[in-house]
XYZ file of C-alpha atoms in Angstrom:
428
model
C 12.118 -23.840 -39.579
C 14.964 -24.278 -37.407
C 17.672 -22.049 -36.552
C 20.833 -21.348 -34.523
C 22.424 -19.115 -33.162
C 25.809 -18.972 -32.023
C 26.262 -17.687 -28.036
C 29.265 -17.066 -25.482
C 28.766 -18.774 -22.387
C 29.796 -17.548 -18.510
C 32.998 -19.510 -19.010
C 33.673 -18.086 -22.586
C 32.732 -21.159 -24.419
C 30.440 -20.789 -27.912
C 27.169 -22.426 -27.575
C 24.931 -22.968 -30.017
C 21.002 -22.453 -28.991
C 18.345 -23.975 -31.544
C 15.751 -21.659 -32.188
C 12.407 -22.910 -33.161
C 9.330 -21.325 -33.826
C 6.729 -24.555 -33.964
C 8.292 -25.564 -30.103
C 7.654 -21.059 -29.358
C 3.774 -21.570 -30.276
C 3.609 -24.784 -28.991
C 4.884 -23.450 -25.642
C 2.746 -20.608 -25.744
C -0.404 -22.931 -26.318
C 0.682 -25.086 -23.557
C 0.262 -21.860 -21.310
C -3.242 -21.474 -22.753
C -4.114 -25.009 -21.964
C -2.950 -24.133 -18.411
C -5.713 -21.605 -18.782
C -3.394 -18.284 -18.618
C -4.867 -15.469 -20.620
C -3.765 -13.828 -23.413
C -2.245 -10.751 -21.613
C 0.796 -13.582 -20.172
C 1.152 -15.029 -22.616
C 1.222 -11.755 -24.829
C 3.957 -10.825 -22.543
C 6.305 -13.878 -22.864
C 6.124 -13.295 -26.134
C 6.848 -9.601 -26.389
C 10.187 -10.700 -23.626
C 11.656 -13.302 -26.317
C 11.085 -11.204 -29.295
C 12.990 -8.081 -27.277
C 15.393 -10.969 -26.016
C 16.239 -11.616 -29.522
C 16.636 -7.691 -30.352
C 18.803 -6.608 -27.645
C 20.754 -9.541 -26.764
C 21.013 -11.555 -30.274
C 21.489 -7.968 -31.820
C 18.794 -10.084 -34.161
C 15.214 -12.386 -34.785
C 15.864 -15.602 -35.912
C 11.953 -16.332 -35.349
C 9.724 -13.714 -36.276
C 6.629 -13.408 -33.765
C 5.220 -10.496 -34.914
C 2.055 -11.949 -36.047
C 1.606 -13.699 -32.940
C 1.861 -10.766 -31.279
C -0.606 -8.811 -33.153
C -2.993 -11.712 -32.667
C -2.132 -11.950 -28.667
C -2.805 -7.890 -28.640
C -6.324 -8.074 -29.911
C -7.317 -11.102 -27.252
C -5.999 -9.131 -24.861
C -7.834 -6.600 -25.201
C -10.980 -7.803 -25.419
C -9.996 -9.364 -22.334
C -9.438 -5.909 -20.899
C -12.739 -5.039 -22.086
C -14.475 -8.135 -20.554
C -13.086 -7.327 -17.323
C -10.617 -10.040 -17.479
C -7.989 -8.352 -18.212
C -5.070 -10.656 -16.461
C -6.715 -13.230 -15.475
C -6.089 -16.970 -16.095
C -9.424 -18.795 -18.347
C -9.214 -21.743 -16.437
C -12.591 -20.918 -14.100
C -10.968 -21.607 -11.282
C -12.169 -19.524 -8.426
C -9.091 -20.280 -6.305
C -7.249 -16.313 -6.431
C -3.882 -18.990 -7.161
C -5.302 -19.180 -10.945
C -4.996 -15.625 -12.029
C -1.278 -14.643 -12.977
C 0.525 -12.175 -10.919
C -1.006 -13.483 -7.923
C 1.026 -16.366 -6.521
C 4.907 -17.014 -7.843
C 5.303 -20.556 -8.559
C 8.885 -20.025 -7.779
C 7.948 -19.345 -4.274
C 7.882 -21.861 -1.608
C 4.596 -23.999 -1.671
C 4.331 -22.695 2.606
C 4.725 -19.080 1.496
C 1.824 -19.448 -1.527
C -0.413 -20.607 1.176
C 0.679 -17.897 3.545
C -0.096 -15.586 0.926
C -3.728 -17.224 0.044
C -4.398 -17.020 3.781
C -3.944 -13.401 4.346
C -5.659 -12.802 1.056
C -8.486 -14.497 2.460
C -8.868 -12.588 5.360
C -8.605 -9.402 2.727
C -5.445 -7.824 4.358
C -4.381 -4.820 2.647
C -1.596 -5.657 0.383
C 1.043 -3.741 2.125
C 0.028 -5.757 4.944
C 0.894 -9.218 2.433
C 4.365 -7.629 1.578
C 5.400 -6.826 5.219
C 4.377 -10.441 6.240
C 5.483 -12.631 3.504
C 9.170 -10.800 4.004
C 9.356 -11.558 7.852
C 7.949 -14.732 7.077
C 11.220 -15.585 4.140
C 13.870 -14.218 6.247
C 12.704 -15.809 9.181
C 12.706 -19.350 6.867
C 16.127 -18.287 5.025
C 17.616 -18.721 8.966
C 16.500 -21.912 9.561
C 15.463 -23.590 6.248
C 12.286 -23.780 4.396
C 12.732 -27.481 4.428
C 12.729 -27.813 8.624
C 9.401 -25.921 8.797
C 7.878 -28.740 10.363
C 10.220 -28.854 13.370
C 10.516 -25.116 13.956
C 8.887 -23.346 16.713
C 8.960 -21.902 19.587
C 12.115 -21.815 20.565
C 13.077 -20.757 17.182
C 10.792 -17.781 16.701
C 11.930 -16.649 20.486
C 15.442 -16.540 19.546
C 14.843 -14.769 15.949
C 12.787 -12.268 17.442
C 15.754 -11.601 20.287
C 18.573 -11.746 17.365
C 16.822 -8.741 15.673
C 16.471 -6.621 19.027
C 19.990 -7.701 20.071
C 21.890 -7.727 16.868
C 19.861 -5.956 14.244
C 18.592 -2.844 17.067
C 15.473 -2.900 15.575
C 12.590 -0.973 17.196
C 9.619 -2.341 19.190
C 7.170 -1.559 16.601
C 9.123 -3.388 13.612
C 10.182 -6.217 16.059
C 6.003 -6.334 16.561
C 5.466 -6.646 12.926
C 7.618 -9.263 12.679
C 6.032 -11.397 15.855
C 2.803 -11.094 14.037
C 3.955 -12.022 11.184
C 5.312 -15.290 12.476
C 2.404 -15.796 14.367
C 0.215 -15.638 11.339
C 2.656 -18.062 9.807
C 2.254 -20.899 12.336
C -0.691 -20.207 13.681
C -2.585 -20.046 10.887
C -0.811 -21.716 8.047
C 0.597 -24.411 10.136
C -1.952 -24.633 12.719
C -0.229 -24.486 15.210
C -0.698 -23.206 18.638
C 2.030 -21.245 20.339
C 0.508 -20.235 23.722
C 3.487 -18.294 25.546
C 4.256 -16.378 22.851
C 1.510 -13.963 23.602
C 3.697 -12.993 26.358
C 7.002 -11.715 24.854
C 5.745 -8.679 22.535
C 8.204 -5.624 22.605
C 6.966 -2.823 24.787
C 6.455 0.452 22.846
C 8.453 3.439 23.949
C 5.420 5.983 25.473
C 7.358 8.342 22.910
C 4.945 12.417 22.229
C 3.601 12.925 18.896
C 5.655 15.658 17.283
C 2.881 18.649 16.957
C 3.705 22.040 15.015
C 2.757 25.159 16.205
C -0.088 27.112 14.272
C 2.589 29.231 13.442
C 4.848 26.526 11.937
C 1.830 24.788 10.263
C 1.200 28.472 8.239
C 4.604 28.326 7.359
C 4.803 24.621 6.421
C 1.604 25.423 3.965
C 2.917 28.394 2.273
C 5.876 26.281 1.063
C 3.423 23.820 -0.469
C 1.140 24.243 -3.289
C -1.436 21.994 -5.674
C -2.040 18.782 -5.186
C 0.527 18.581 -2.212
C -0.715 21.577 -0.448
C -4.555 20.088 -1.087
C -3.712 17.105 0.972
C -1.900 18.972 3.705
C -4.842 20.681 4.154
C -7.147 17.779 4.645
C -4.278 15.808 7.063
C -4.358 18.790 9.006
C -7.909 20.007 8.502
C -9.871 17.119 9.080
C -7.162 15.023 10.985
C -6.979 12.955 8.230
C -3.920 9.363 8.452
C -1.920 9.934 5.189
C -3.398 6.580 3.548
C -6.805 7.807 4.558
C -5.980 11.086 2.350
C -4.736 9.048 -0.849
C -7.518 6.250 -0.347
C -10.470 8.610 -0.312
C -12.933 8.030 -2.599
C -14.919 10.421 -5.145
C -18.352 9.418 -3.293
C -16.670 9.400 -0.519
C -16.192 13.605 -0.096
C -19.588 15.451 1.049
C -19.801 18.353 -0.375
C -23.270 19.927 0.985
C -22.855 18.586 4.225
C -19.216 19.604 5.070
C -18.010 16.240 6.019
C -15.565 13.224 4.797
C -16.618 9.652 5.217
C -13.256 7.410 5.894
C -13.930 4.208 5.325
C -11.932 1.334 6.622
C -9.937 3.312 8.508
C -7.479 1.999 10.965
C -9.007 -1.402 12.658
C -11.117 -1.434 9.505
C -13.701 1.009 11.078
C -15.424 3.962 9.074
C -15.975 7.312 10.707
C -17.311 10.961 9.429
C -14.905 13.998 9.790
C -14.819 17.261 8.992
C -14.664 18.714 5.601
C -12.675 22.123 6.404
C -14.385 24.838 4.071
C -10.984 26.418 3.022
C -10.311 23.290 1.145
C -13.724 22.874 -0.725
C -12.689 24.862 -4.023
C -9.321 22.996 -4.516
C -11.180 19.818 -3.717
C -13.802 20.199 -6.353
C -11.577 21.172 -8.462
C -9.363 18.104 -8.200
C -11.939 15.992 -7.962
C -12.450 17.294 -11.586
C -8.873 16.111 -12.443
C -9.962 12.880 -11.304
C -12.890 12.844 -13.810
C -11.088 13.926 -16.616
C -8.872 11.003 -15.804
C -11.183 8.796 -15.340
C -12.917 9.239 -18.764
C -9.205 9.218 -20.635
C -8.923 5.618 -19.372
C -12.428 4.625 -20.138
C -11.608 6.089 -23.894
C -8.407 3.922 -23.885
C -9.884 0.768 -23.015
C -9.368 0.560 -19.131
C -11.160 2.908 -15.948
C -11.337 -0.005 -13.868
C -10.127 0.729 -10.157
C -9.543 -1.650 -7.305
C -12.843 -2.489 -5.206
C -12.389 -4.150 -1.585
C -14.043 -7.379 0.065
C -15.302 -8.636 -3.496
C -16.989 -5.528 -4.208
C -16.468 -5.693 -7.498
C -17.780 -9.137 -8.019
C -21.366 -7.878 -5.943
C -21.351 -4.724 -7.874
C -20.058 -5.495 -11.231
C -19.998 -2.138 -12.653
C -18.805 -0.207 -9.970
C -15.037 -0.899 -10.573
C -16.024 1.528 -13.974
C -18.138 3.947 -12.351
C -16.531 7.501 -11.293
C -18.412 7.926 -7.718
C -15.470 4.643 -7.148
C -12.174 6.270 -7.974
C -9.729 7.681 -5.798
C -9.690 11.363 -5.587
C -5.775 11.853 -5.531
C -5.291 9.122 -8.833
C -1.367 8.086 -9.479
C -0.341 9.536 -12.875
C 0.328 6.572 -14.259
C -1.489 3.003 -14.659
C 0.021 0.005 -12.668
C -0.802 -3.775 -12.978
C -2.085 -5.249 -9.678
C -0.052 -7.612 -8.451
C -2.257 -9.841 -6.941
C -5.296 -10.093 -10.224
C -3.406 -9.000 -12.836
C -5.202 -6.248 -14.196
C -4.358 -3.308 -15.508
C -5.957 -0.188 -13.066
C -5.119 3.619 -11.945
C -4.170 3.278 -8.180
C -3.970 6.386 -5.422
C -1.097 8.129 -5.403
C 1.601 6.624 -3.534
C 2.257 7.611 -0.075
C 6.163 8.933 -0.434
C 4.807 11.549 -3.157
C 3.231 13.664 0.176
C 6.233 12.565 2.907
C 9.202 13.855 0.042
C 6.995 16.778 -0.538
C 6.557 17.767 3.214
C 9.970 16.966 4.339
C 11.279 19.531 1.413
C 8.614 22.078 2.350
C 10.099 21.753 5.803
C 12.991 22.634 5.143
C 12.758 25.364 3.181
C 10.205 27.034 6.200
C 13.321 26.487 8.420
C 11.005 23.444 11.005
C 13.633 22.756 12.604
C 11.565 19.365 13.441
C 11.466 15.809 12.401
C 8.105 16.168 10.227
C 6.327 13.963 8.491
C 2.520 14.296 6.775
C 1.249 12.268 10.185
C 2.689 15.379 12.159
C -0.270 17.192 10.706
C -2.800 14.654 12.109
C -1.221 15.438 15.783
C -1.353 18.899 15.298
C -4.936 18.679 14.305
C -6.015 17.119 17.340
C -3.726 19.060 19.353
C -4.953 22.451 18.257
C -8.777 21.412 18.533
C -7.785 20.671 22.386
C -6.271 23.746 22.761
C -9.275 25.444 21.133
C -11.273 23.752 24.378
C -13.275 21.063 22.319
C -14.426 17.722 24.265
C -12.025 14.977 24.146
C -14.309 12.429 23.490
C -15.244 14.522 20.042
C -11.830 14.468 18.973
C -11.777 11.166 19.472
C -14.565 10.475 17.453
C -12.758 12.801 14.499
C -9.388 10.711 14.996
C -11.453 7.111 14.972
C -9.861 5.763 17.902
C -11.041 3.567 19.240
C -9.960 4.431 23.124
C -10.178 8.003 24.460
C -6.791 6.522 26.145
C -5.042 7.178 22.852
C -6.171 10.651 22.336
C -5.534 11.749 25.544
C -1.671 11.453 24.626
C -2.441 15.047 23.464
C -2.988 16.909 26.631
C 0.630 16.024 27.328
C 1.780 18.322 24.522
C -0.492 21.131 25.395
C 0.971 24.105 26.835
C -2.198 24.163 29.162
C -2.914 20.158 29.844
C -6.388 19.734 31.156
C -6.124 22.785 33.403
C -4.280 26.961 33.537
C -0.771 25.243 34.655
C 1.632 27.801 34.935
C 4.959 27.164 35.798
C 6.255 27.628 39.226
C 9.266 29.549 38.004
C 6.958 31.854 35.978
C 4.664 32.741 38.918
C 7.781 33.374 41.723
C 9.018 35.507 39.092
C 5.849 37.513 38.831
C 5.495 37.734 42.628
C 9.340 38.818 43.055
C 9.917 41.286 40.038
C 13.433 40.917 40.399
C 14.618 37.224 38.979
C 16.945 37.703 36.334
């Protein structure tokens, strides 16, 4: 049956809308003809029927039934391990819903399915696809085909010159735009190899052992747990949240890190203080684990098509994340419904208070405990090349940045001040 309702428009004009619940469920089947599942569609419906509550104040089409009925697919969906996912077969990632916004520019959908291809991390996506907008809401989505290199030279100078950006996010932004014509566009833009921002050579901020006993004692739980492992086992922050159950060796004292930075997995220490508050968090994670298994989901996010080789592993508990978020999240890229790691500003908000309450008078962040690791192990007289190997870089270059911080770099250096002062007994 037909109904209206009566509306006040931007310019203060009543409109009547027609309301019609044959052309609702016809335009929710057209959606499953497109082969979206029943969670979107279960969604749209869910918006119109709140749409009509809040905004109407009223229902003039009552979709409760449909609802109910889009619940149940759902979740046998969920169950299926579909949960999300369009029904049209298609293998292409641009069929599942959440994945690819239609609204987007067709250039930055295939941006995104070319990154997604080469399994970049999804903070990776985010970063890219926003130089990769701004850089097109300059100078026009529509002139794509006759931008280049002059055009990427002088966007990359505007935000040095104008903006003040750093090197690092000015580098983030090259690559970016590299990515975008190189690879989407296919296009080859030789000289721009050449005009990368030059890092400052800028030392690691490293706390004393004094300031990192301090820094813990203002910490505790799950905070302190992970300060522990940054700073015992020299741990990145995302390393920390993205460690697996199966992941943690518990008889052997050591931590596997997979896919660390440049993708590369490495074995690092498993400091013994921590063991007790480890197993017993990795106990939370359990506990969690089997809630969401009992409620229908338990499924976490497996990388490089893991999931699809191992098709039970997404369920099993040796897969989850030992730090798990306290809440569920949908992925935005398949759709389905999953517990993630914690995210990484729960740890920074929690050091910088801790900070400041053991009067640091230091600009700290989580990674500060990763240069104090390696700093203190050097100062301790262990082989540079080992602490490279517990860091995972890839160039003993990198760690050596460390010896500059040490009190003692490389060799007893005492300071010529120090030692005239020694000899003469009577500098004041």
């Amino acid at each position: 049956m037909d109904r209206t309702v009566s509306t006040v428009s931007a310019q203060g004009k009543h409109e009547t809308l027609s309301i019609d619940r044959d052309k609702g469920v016809e335009f929710l089947g057209s959606l499953k003809k497109r082969g979206q599942g029943a969670w979107v569609r279960l969604q749209l419906a869910r918006a119109i029927d709140s749409y009509q509550s809040v905004v109407w104040q009223h229902k003039p089409i009552d979709l409760s039934d449909i609802i109910q009925k889009l619940t149940e697919l759902a979740g046998k969906e969920r169950q299926s391990g579909t949960y999300g996912r369009s029904n049209s077969g298609a293998g292409d990632s641009a069929a599942m819903p959440g994945l690819l916004d239609p609204s987007e520019p067709e250039i930055i959908q295939q941006f995104r399915r070319e990154i997604r291809m080469r399994h970049y991390s999804i903070g990776t996506e985010s970063a890219y696809v926003g130089w990769a907008m701004r850089f097109l809401r300059v100078y026009g989505v529509s002139q794509i085909q006759a931008l280049g290199e002059p055009q990427i030279k002088e966007y990359l100078s505007s935000l040095a010159v104008d903006r003040n950006v750093s090197a690092s996010t000015q580098n983030q932004a090259f690559s970016a735009l590299l990515f975008l014509f190189r690879v989407v566009l296919k296009r080859e833009l030789g000289f721009l190899d050449a005009v990368r921002a030059k890092n400052s050579d800028r030392l690691p901020v490293v706390l004393s052992r004094g300031e990192v006993q301090r820094l813990m004692e203002q910490l505790g739980g799950r905070d302190l747990l992970m300060a522990q492992l940054l700073y015992g086992a020299g741990l990145r922050l995302m390393e920390c949240l993205r460690l697996r159950v199966k992941d943690i060796e518990f008889d052997t004292g050591q931590i596997l890190v997979r896919e660390g930075k440049g993708r590369k997995d490495r074995v690092t220490v498993l400091p013994a203080h921590a063991v007790d508050a480890l197993r017993l968090q990795v106990d939370v994670s359990r506990e969690l684990h089997q809630r969401d298994l009992a409620e229908g989901y338990g499924q976490v996010w497996l990388p490089d098509a893991l999931a699809e080789k191992y098709p039970n592993a997404p369920r099993e508990f040796a897969w989850q994340f030992v730090f798990p978020a306290t809440k569920r999240s949908r992925d935005p890229r398949s759709g389905a419904w999953r517990r993630h790691h914690l995210h990484e500003s729960v740890l920074a908000e929690g050091v910088k208070r801790a900070s400041v309450r053991a009067g640091i008078e230091k600009n700290i962040s989580p990674h500060c405990l990763r240069h104090s690791f390696a700093t203190h192990l050097l100062e301790d007289g262990y082989d540079i090349r080992t602490v490279q190997e517990l860091l995972g870089h890839a160039d003993v270059s990198t760690t050596m940045i460390y010896t500059h911080v040490l009190n003692r770099p490389g060799i007893a250096v005492r300071s010529p001040l120090d030692r005239l002062a020694m000899a003469d007994g009577t500098m004041g």
